[in-house]
CSV table of C-alpha atoms in Angstrom, one decimal:
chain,number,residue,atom,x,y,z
F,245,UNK,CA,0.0,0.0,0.0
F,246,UNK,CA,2.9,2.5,1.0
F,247,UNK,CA,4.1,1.6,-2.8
F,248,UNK,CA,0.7,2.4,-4.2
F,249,UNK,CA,0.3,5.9,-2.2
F,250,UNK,CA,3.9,6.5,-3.2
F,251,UNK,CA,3.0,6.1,-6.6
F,252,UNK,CA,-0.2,7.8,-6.5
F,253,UNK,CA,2.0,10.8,-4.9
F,254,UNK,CA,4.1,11.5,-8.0
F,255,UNK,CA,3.8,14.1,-10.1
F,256,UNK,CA,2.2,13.3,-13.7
F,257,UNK,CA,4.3,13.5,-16.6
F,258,UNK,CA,1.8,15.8,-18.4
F,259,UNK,CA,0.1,19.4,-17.6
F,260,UNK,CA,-3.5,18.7,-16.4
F,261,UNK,CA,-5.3,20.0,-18.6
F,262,UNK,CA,-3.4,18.4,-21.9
F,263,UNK,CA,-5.4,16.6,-24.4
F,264,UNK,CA,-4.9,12.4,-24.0
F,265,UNK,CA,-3.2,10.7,-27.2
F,266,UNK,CA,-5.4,8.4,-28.8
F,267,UNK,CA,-3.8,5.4,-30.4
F,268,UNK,CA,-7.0,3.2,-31.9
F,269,UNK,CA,-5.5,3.2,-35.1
F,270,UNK,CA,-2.1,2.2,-36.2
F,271,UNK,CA,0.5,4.9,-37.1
F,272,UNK,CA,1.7,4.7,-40.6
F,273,UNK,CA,4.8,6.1,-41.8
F,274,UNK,CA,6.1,6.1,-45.1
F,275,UNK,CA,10.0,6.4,-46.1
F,276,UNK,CA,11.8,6.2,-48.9
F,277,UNK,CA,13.0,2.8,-50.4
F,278,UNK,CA,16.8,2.8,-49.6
F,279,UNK,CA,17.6,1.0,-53.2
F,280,UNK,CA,15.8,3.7,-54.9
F,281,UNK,CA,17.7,7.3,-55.5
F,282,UNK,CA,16.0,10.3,-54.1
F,283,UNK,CA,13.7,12.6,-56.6
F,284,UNK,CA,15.4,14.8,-58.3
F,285,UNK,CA,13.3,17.1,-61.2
F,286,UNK,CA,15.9,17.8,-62.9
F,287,UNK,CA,17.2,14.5,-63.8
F,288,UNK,CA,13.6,13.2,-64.3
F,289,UNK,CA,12.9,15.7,-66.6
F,290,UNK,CA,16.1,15.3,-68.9
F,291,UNK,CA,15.5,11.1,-68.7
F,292,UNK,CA,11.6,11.9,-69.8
F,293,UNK,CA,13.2,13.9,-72.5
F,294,UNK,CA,15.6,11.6,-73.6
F,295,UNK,CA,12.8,8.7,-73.9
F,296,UNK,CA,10.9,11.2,-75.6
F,297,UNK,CA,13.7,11.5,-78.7
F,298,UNK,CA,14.5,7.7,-78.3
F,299,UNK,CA,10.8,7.2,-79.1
F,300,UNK,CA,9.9,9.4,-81.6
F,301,UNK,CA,13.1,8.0,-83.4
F,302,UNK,CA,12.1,4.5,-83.1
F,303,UNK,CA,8.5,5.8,-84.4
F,304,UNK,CA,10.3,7.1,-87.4
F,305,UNK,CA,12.7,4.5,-88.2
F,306,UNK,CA,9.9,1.5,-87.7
F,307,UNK,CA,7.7,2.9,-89.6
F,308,UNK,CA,10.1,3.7,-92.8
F,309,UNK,CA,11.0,0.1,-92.8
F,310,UNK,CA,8.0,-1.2,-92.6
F,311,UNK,CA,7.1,0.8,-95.4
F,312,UNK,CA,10.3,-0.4,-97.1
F,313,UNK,CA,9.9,-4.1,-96.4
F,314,UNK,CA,6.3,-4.1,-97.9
F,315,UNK,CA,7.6,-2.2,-101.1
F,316,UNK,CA,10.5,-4.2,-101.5
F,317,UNK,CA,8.9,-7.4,-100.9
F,318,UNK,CA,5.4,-7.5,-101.8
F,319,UNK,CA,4.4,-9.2,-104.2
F,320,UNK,CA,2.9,-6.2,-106.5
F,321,UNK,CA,5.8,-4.4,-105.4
F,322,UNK,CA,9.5,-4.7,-106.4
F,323,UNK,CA,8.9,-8.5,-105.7
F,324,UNK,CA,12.3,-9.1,-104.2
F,325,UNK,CA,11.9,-12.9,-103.5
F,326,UNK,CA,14.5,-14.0,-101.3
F,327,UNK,CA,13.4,-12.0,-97.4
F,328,UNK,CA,16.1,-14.0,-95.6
F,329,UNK,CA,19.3,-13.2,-97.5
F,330,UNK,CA,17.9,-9.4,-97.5
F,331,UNK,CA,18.0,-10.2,-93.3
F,332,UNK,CA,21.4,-11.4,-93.4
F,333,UNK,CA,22.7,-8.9,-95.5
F,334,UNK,CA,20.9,-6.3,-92.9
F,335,UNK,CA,22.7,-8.0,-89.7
F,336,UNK,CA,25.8,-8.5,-91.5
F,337,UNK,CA,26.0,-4.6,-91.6
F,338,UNK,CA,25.1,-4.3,-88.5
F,339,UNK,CA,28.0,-6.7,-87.6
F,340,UNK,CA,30.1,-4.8,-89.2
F,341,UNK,CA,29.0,-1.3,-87.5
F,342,UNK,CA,28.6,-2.2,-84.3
F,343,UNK,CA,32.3,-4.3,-84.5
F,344,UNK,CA,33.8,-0.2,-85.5
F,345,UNK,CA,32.3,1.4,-83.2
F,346,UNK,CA,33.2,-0.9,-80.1
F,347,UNK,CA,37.0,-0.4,-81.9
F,348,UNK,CA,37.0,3.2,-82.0
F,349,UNK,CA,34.2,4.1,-80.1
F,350,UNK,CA,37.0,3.6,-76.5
F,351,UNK,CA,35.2,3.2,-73.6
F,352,UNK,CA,31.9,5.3,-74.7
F,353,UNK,CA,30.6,2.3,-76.2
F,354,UNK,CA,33.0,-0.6,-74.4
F,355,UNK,CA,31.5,0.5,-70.9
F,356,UNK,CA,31.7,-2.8,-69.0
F,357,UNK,CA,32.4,-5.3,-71.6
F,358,UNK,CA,35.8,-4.6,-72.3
F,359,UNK,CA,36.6,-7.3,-70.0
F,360,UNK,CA,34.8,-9.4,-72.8
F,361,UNK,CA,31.6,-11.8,-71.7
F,362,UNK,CA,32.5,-15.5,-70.4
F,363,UNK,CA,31.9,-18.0,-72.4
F,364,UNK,CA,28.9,-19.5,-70.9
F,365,UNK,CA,27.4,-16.6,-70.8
F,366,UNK,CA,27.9,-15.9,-74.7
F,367,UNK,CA,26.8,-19.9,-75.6
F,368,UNK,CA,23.5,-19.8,-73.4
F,369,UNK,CA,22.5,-16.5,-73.3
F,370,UNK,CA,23.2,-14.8,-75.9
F,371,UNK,CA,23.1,-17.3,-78.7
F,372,UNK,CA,19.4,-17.9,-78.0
F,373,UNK,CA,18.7,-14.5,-77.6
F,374,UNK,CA,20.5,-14.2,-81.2
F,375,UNK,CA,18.5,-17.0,-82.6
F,376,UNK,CA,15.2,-16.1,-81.5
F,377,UNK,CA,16.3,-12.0,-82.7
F,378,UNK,CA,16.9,-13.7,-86.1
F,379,UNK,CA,13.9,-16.2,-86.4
F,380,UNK,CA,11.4,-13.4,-85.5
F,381,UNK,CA,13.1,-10.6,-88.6
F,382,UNK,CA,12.4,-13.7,-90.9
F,383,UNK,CA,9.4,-14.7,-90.1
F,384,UNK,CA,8.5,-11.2,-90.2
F,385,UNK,CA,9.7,-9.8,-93.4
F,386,UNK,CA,8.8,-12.8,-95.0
F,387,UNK,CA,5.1,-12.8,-94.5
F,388,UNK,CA,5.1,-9.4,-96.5
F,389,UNK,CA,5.1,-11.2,-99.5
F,390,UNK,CA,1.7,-12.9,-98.7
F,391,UNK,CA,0.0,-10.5,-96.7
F,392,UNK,CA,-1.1,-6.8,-96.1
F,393,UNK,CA,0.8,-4.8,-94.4
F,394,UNK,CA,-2.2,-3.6,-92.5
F,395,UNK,CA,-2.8,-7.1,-91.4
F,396,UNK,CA,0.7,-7.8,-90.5
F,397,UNK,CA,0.5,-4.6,-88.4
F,398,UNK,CA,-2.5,-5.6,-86.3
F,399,UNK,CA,-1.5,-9.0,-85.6
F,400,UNK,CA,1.7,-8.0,-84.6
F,401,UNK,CA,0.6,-5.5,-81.9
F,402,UNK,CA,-0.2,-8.7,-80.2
F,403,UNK,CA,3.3,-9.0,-79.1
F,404,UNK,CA,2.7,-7.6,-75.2
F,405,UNK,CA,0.4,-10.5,-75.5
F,406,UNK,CA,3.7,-12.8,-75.7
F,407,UNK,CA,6.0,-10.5,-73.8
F,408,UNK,CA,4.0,-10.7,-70.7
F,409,UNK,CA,3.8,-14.7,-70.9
F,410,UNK,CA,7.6,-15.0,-71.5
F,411,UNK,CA,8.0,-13.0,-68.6
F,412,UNK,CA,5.9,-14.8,-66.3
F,413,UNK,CA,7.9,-18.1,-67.4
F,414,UNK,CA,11.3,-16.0,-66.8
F,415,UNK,CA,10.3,-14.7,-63.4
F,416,UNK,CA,10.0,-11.1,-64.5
F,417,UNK,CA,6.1,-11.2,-63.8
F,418,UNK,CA,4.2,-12.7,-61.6
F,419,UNK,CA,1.0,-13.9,-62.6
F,420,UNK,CA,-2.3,-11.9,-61.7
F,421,UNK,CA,-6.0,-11.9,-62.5
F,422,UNK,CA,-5.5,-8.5,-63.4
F,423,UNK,CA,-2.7,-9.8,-65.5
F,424,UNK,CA,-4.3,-12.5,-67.1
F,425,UNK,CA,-7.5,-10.2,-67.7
F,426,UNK,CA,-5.9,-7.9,-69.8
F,427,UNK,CA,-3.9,-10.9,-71.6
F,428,UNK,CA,-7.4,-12.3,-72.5
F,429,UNK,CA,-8.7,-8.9,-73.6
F,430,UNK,CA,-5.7,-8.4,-76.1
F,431,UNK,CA,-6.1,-12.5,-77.0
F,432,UNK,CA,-10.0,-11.4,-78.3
F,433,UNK,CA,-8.5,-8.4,-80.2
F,434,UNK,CA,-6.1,-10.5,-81.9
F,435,UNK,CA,-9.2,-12.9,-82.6
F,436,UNK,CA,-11.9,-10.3,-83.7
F,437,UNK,CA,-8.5,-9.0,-86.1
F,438,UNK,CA,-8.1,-12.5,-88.1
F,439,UNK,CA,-11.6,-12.9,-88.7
F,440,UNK,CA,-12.0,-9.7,-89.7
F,441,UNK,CA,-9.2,-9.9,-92.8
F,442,UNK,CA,-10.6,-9.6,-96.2
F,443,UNK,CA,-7.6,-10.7,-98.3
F,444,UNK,CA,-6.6,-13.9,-95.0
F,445,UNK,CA,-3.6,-15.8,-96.5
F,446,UNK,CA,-3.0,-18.9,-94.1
F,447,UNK,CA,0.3,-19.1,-94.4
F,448,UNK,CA,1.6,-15.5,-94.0
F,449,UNK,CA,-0.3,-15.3,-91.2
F,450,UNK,CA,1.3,-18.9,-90.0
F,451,UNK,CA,4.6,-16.5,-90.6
F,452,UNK,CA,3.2,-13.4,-88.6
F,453,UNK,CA,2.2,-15.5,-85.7
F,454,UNK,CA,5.1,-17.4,-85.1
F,455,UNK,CA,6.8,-14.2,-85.4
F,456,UNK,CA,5.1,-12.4,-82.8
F,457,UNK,CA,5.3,-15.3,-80.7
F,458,UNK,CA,9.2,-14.9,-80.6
F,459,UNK,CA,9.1,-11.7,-80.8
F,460,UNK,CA,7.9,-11.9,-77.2
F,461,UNK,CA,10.9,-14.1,-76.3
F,462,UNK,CA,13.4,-12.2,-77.9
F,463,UNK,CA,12.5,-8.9,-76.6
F,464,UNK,CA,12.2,-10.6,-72.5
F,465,UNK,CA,15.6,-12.0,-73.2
F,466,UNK,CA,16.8,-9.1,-74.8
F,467,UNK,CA,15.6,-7.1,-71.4
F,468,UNK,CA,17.2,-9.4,-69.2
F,469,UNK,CA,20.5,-9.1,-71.4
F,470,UNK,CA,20.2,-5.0,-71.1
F,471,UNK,CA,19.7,-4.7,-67.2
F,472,UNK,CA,22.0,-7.5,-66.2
F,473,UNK,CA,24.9,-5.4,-65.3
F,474,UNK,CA,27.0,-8.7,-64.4
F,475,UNK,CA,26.6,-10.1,-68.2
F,476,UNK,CA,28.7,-7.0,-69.0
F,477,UNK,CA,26.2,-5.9,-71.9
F,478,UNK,CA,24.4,-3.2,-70.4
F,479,UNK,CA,25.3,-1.1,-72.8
F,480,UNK,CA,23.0,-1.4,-76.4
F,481,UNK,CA,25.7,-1.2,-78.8
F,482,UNK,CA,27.6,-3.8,-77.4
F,483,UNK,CA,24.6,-5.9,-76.8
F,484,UNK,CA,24.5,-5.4,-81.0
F,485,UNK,CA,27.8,-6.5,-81.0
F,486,UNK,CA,27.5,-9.6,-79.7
F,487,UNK,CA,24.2,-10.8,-81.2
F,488,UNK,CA,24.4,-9.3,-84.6
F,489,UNK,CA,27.0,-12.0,-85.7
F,490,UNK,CA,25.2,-15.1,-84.3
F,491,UNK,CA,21.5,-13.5,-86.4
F,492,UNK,CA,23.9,-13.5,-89.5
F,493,UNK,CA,25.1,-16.4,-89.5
F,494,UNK,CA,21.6,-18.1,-88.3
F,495,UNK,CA,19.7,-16.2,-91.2
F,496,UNK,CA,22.8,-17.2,-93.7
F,497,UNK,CA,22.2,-20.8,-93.3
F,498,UNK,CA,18.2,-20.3,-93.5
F,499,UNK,CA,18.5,-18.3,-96.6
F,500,UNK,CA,20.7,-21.0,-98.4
F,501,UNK,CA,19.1,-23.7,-97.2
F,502,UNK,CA,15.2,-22.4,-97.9
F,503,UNK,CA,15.4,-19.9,-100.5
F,504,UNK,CA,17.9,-20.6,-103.1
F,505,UNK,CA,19.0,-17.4,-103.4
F,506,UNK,CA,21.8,-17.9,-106.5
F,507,UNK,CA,19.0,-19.5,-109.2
F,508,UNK,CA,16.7,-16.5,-107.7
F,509,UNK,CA,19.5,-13.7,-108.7
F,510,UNK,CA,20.4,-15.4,-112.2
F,511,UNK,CA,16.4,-15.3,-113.5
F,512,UNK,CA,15.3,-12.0,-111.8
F,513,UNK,CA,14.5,-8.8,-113.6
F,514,UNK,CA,16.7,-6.8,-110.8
F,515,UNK,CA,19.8,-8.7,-111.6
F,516,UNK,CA,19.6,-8.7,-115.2
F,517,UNK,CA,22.4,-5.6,-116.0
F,518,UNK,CA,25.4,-4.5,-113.8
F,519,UNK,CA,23.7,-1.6,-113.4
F,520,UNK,CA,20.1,-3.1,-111.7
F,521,UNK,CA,22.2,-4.9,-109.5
F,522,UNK,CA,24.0,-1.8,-107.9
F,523,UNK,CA,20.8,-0.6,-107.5
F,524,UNK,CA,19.3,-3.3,-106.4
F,525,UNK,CA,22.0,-4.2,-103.6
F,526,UNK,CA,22.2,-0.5,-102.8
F,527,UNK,CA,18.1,-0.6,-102.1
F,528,UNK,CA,18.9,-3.4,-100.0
F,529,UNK,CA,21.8,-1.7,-98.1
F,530,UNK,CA,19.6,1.2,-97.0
F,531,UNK,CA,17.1,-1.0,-95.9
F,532,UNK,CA,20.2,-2.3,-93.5
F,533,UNK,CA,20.9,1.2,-92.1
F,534,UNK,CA,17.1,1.5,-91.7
F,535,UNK,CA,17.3,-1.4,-89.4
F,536,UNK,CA,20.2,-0.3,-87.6
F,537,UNK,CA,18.7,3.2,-86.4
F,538,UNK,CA,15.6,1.3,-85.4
F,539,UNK,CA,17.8,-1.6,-83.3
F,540,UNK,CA,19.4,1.1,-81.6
F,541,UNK,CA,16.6,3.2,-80.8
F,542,UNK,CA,14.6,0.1,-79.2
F,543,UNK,CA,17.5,-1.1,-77.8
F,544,UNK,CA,17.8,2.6,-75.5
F,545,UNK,CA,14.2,2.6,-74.8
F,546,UNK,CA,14.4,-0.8,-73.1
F,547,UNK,CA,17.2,0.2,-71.4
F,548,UNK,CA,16.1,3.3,-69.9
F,549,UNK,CA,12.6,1.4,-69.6
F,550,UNK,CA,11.3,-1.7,-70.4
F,551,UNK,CA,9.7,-3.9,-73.1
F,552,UNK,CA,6.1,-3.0,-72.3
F,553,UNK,CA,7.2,0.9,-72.7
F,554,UNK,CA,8.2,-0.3,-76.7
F,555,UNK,CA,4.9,-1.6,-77.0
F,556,UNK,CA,2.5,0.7,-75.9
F,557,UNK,CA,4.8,3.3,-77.6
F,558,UNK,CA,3.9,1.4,-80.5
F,559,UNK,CA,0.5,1.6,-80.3
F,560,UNK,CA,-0.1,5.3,-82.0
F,561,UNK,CA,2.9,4.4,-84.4
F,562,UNK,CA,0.7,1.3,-85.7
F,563,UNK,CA,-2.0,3.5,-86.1
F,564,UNK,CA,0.0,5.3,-88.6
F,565,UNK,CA,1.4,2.4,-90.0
F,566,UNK,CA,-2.2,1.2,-90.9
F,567,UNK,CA,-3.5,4.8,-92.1
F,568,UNK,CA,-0.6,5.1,-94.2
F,569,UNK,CA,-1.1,1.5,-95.8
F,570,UNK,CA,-4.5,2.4,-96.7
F,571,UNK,CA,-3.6,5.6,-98.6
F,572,UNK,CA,-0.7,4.2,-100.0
F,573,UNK,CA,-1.5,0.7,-100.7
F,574,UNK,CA,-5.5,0.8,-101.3
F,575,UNK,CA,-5.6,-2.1,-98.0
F,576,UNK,CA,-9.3,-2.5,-96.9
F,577,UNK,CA,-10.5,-2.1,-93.3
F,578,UNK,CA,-13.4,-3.8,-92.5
F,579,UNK,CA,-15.5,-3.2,-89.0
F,580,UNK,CA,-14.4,-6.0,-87.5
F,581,UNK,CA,-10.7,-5.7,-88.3
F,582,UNK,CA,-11.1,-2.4,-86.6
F,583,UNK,CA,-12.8,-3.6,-83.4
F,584,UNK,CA,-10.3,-5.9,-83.2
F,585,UNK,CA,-7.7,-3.0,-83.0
F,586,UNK,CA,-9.5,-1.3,-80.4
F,587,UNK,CA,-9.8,-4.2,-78.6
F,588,UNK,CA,-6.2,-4.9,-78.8
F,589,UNK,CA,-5.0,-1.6,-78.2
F,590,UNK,CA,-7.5,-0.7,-74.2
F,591,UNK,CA,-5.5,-4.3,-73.2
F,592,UNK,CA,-2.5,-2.9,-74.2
F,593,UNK,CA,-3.3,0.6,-72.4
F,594,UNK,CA,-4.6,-0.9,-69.5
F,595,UNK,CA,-1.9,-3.0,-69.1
F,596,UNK,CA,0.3,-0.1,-69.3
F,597,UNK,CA,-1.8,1.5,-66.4
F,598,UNK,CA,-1.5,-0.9,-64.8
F,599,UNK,CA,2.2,-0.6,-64.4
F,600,UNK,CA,2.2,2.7,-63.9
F,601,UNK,CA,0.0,2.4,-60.8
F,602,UNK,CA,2.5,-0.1,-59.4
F,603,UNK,CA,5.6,1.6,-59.8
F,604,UNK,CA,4.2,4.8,-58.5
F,605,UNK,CA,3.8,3.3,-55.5
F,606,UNK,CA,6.7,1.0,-55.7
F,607,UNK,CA,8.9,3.1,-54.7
F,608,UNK,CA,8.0,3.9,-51.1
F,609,UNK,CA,7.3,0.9,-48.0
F,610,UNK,CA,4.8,1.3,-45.9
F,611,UNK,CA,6.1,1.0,-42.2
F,612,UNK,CA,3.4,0.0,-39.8
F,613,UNK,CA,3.8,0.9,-36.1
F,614,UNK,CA,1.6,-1.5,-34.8
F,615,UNK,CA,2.6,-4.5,-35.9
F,616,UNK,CA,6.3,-3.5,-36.5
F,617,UNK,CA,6.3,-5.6,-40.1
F,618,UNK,CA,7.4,-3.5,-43.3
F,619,UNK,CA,5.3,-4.2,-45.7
F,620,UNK,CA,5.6,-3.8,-49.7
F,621,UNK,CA,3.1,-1.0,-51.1
């Protein structure tokens, strides 16, 4: 009792008349995510600038070559008949480009690969990434000789379709209802887009599929590739370097073993004089340098983003793409074809919302006093 009275005798910690603290709720604090850098508007506005130009020049740059690949290749075009060879002619170029630049370009373009990449790394890493790069450019180009260029467009901006499946197999993803929502809205786009084709050739759109399909493979390897600091080919020009020579040499032995390219120059109308064959090889060339600004550009966009950036930035540039092939090259739009698009192109969008909406809040954790457990937001 003495102890209690004792107790009761001391003075309280607080005035007498000050308000009690109330503690129903749990107090939340937020903090910054130690492996993220602090805000800083100056840098973010000269990165959102630099993504700007990087795709505004991919816009450019895909868009003439896809206008140049239909021309060339179509078949009430120039009718060049051998898609493969023109690939490997394009990646031997690059090859070549990427191989000076890494010589003279010092440490601007070496970054951390002058050390060179191990050779595990190089046989089972980037030789599938090379052979998938090079599969999905010829399945690509040559489906231009049986189909519209409008068609190829919209079932091609199914690729985010692919990209996000690859990345849920590679652990980049984790699958979500949301996830698989949106994956089943762009799935019925892609549907409502077949059906909708006037001029549906079976087997260039066999071609375009299978080429979108890797398309999502490459460009999920190709991401992993870019932001694995420890491959040594973060930089893009490097990663060029390296895959350029294994796409060569994969589209090489596909051209000469599918296409027989020698019989093809000897009895075509390009190759008939010395001078149609300059210009003919010189058409083919730019084509190459086409492909090599584009490369590039996607290459810097993934880097300073990701893959699912490329392909909603894609979106308005394959609205273009389609407008232009209808003015150009007479292709008809029916109403389903564009539902389909539209379709396609909210999964796409919300998809791109919804990471938005994550890393926006990503970068903070929410710290709760009353349980003491950090949790992710």
């Amino acid at each position: 009792m003495a102890e209690g009275a004792a107790m009761t005798d001391m003075p309280s910690a607080h005035p007498p008349h000050a308000p009690s603290l109330r503690a129903e709720k749990p107090v939340s604090i937020r903090i910054h995510h130690p492996d993220q850098p602090l805000p800083n508007l100056k840098s973010t506005s000269s990165s959102i600038t630099q993504n700007v130009v990087y795709i505004l020049a991919w816009y450019f740059f895909s868009t003439s070559l896809s206008l140049y690949n239909k021309n060339l290749m179509g078949k009430d075009r120039f009718n060049l008949h051998f898609p493969l060879m023109l690939s490997a002619m394009h990646t031997g170029l690059h090859a070549v480009l990427t191989t000076l630049m890494m010589l003279f370009g010092k440490e601007h373009w070496r970054g951390s690969t002058s050390q060179g990449i191990s050779l595990y790394n190089y046989v089972f890493k980037v030789v599938p990434c090379g052979i998938a790069a090079a599969l999905e450019i010829c399945f690509a180009n040559a489906s231009l000789i049986y189909i519209t260029l409008t068609f190829y467009t919209m079932v091609k901006s199914s690729t985010p379709i692919f990209v996000l499946v690859f990345s849920f197999l590679f652990g980049l993803e984790r699958p979500k209802s949301k996830l698989i929502l949106i994956i089943s809205v762009m799935v019925i786009g892609v549907i409502l887009t077949v059906r909708g084709e006037t001029q549906f050739d079976l087997f260039g759109f066999v071609l375009v599929g299978l080429a979108t399909v890797i398309s999502g493979l490459r460009w999920t390897m190709t991401q992993i590739l870019l932001q694995a600091d420890r491959l040594g080919m973060n930089n893009p020009v490097a990663t060029l370097f390296y895959l350029s020579p294994v796409m060569f040499v994969t589209m090489l032995i596909l051209s000469l073993s599918l296409e027989d390219v020698f019989t093809q120059i000897r009895t075509s109308e390009h190759f008939a004089t010395l001078q149609l064959s300059l210009e003919t090889i010189g058409l083919m060339w730019i084509g190459g340098l086409l492909a090599f600004a584009m490369t590039l550009a996607e290459f810097y966009l993934i880097k300073n983003t990701n893959t699912v950036t490329l392909s909603v930035a894609g979106v308005s540039k394959e609205i273009v793409v389609i407008a232009l092939s209808v003015m150009i090259y007479g292709d008809e739009l029916t109403g389903v074809n564009l539902l389909g698009l539209v379709v396609s192109i909210s999964g796409i969008l919300a998809y791109n919302y919804y990471k938005f909406s994550k890393s926006s809040r990503g970068h903070y954790r929410s710290l709760s006093r009353g349980s003491q457990k950090v949790l992710d937001v």
